[in-house]
Coordinates of C-alpha atoms in Angstrom, one line a residue:
M1 CA 30.3 -9.2 35.2
S2 CA 30.5 -7.2 32.0
I3 CA 32.8 -7.6 29.1
P4 CA 34.7 -4.4 28.0
I5 CA 32.9 -2.7 25.1
P6 CA 35.2 -1.1 22.4
E7 CA 34.7 2.6 21.8
V8 CA 32.2 3.1 18.9
A9 CA 30.5 6.4 18.0
G10 CA 26.9 6.8 19.0
W11 CA 24.5 8.3 21.5
L12 CA 24.3 5.3 23.9
F13 CA 25.7 6.0 27.4
D14 CA 28.0 3.4 29.1
N15 CA 25.3 2.3 31.5
E16 CA 22.8 1.8 28.6
S17 CA 25.5 -0.3 26.7
L18 CA 26.1 -2.4 29.8
A19 CA 22.3 -3.0 30.2
L20 CA 22.1 -4.1 26.6
Q21 CA 25.0 -6.4 27.0
R22 CA 23.4 -8.0 30.1
L23 CA 20.0 -8.3 28.4
A24 CA 21.5 -9.9 25.2
T25 CA 23.4 -12.6 27.0
G26 CA 22.8 -16.0 25.3
K27 CA 19.8 -14.5 23.3
R28 CA 18.8 -14.2 19.7
V29 CA 18.6 -10.4 19.3
L30 CA 16.8 -8.3 16.7
E31 CA 18.2 -4.8 16.7
I32 CA 16.4 -2.1 14.6
G33 CA 18.6 0.9 14.1
C34 CA 22.3 0.5 14.6
Y35 CA 24.0 3.7 13.4
Q36 CA 27.8 2.9 13.6
G37 CA 27.3 -0.2 15.7
R38 CA 27.8 0.9 19.3
S39 CA 24.7 -1.0 20.6
T40 CA 25.4 -3.9 18.2
V41 CA 28.9 -4.3 19.6
A42 CA 27.7 -4.2 23.2
M43 CA 25.1 -6.9 22.5
A44 CA 27.4 -9.0 20.3
T45 CA 29.9 -9.5 23.1
T46 CA 27.3 -11.7 24.9
A47 CA 24.5 -12.6 22.5
K48 CA 24.0 -15.9 20.7
H49 CA 23.3 -13.9 17.6
V50 CA 22.5 -10.3 16.7
F51 CA 20.4 -9.6 13.6
T52 CA 20.6 -5.9 13.1
M53 CA 18.5 -3.9 10.7
D54 CA 19.3 -0.4 9.3
S55 CA 19.0 1.4 6.0
F56 CA 21.7 3.8 7.1
E57 CA 19.6 6.7 5.9
G58 CA 19.1 8.2 9.4
D59 CA 16.0 10.1 10.5
D60 CA 15.3 13.8 11.2
F61 CA 16.8 13.4 14.6
T62 CA 20.1 11.8 13.6
K63 CA 20.5 14.0 10.5
A64 CA 20.2 17.1 12.8
E65 CA 23.3 15.8 14.7
G66 CA 25.7 16.0 11.8
S67 CA 26.4 15.5 8.1
I68 CA 27.5 11.9 8.1
T69 CA 26.7 10.1 4.9
K70 CA 25.1 6.8 4.4
E71 CA 28.3 5.3 3.1
V72 CA 30.5 6.6 5.9
C73 CA 28.0 5.4 8.5
K74 CA 27.7 1.9 7.0
D75 CA 31.5 1.6 6.5
A76 CA 32.0 2.5 10.2
F77 CA 29.4 -0.1 11.2
L78 CA 31.1 -2.8 9.1
R79 CA 34.5 -1.9 10.5
N80 CA 33.2 -1.8 14.1
T81 CA 31.5 -5.2 13.9
K82 CA 33.9 -7.2 11.7
Q83 CA 35.3 -9.1 14.6
F84 CA 31.9 -10.6 15.5
D85 CA 30.8 -13.7 13.6
N86 CA 27.5 -13.6 15.5
V87 CA 26.3 -10.4 13.8
S88 CA 24.1 -10.4 10.6
L89 CA 23.2 -7.1 8.9
L90 CA 19.8 -6.7 7.3
E91 CA 20.2 -3.5 5.2
F92 CA 16.6 -2.5 5.0
D93 CA 14.2 0.1 6.2
M94 CA 12.0 -1.3 8.9
Y95 CA 8.8 -0.4 6.9
D96 CA 10.0 -2.7 4.1
M97 CA 11.3 -5.6 6.3
L98 CA 9.4 -6.0 9.5
E99 CA 6.4 -7.6 7.8
N100 CA 8.8 -10.4 6.6
L101 CA 10.0 -11.2 10.1
L102 CA 8.4 -13.0 13.0
P103 CA 8.9 -11.2 16.3
S104 CA 8.6 -14.6 18.1
N105 CA 11.9 -15.7 16.5
Y106 CA 13.8 -13.3 18.9
D107 CA 14.4 -13.4 22.6
F108 CA 15.3 -9.8 22.9
I109 CA 14.3 -6.9 20.5
F110 CA 16.0 -3.5 20.7
Y111 CA 14.7 -0.5 18.9
D112 CA 16.7 2.7 18.2
A113 CA 15.5 3.7 14.8
G114 CA 13.0 6.3 13.6
H115 CA 12.3 8.5 16.6
S116 CA 9.0 10.0 15.6
A117 CA 5.8 8.9 17.3
D118 CA 4.6 7.3 14.0
D119 CA 7.8 5.3 13.6
T120 CA 7.7 4.1 17.2
K121 CA 4.1 3.1 17.0
F122 CA 4.7 1.2 13.8
F123 CA 7.4 -0.8 15.6
L124 CA 5.4 -1.4 18.8
D125 CA 2.3 -2.5 16.8
W126 CA 4.6 -5.1 15.1
V127 CA 6.2 -6.3 18.3
E128 CA 3.0 -6.5 20.4
S129 CA 2.5 -10.2 19.6
V130 CA 5.8 -11.3 21.0
P131 CA 5.8 -14.1 23.6
D132 CA 5.6 -12.9 27.2
D133 CA 9.2 -13.7 28.0
T134 CA 10.6 -11.6 25.1
I135 CA 12.4 -8.5 26.3
I136 CA 11.7 -5.3 24.4
A137 CA 14.0 -2.2 24.8
L138 CA 13.7 1.2 23.2
H139 CA 16.3 3.9 23.3
D140 CA 15.6 7.6 23.6
Y141 CA 12.7 7.6 26.1
K142 CA 12.9 11.2 27.1
P143 CA 9.5 12.4 28.3
E144 CA 10.9 15.4 30.2
G145 CA 13.6 16.4 27.6
E146 CA 13.3 18.5 24.5
P147 CA 9.7 18.6 23.2
K148 CA 10.7 16.7 20.0
W149 CA 11.1 13.5 22.2
H150 CA 7.8 13.7 24.0
P151 CA 5.5 12.2 21.3
S152 CA 7.5 9.0 21.0
A153 CA 7.7 8.7 24.8
V154 CA 3.9 8.9 25.0
V155 CA 3.6 6.1 22.5
M156 CA 6.1 4.0 24.5
M157 CA 4.1 4.5 27.7
D158 CA 0.8 3.7 26.0
F159 CA 2.4 0.4 24.9
H160 CA 3.5 -0.3 28.5
R161 CA 0.0 0.4 29.8
R162 CA -1.7 -1.6 27.1
T163 CA 0.4 -4.7 27.4
G164 CA 0.9 -4.6 31.2
R165 CA 4.6 -5.2 30.9
Q166 CA 6.9 -4.1 33.7
F167 CA 9.5 -1.5 32.9
I168 CA 12.8 -0.2 34.1
L169 CA 14.5 2.9 32.8
I170 CA 18.3 3.0 32.5
G171 CA 19.3 6.4 31.2
S172 CA 17.0 6.9 28.3
L173 CA 16.8 3.1 27.7
L174 CA 13.2 1.9 28.4
I175 CA 13.2 -1.9 29.0
L176 CA 9.8 -3.6 28.9
Y177 CA 9.6 -7.2 30.3
N178 CA 7.6 -9.8 32.1
G179 CA 9.0 -11.7 35.0
T180 CA 12.5 -10.8 36.1
L181 CA 15.5 -9.3 34.3
G182 CA 18.2 -10.7 36.6
F183 CA 19.7 -7.4 37.4
Q184 CA 18.8 -3.9 38.7
E185 CA 19.9 -0.5 37.5
T186 CA 22.3 -0.3 40.5
D187 CA 24.1 -3.4 39.2
L188 CA 25.4 -1.4 36.1

C-alpha cells in the first residue's frame, strides 16, 4: 500500500514516485539530485532517513526547461520537505562530496543529477563498490528518446552488464538490484 505523495514540481511521474516510495521503505537513502523535492518527499514518506545532495545549480538539461534560479529551487525544496524530520540536505555538488561518503552506508541510492554520460559514469564508478543488497536507481533512462539522453543510457546499461545486477524499468526509472525487490511494475 502506498502513502499519498503531496504535489511537488518535477519531472518524476506518479508510477516512478510510487516505485521510489516502495524502494525506500525502512531504508537509509542517499539521493543525488533533488530539484524541488518531488522524489525526496516520495521517499521520505517511508524511508528511515533520506540524505539528499544537490547544489541547486541544475545542469544543461534542467536549465533548458526553464529559468528557475538556484534560490527559488532551494526555497521550494525546503518548503516541500519541511514536514519531514528524516530528511537531511547536503548542499554540495556530487563531484565535491561523493569522495567523502561511503556508498556502503546506504541501503538505497537514487541518482537524478547531472544527465550527461560523464556525470552518470562518475556516479556509477563511485557506486560500483556497494554491497550486493544495495538498490541503485537512476532517473531519465531514455535510450529511445531524444538523442541527448542516449549517451547516459549507454553508460547505465554498461554498468548493468559489468556488474550483473538485474534491472527493472518503471517509466524512465532504471532500478538495478540483486535478489528480489518485493514488487513488480504491475503493482504500482
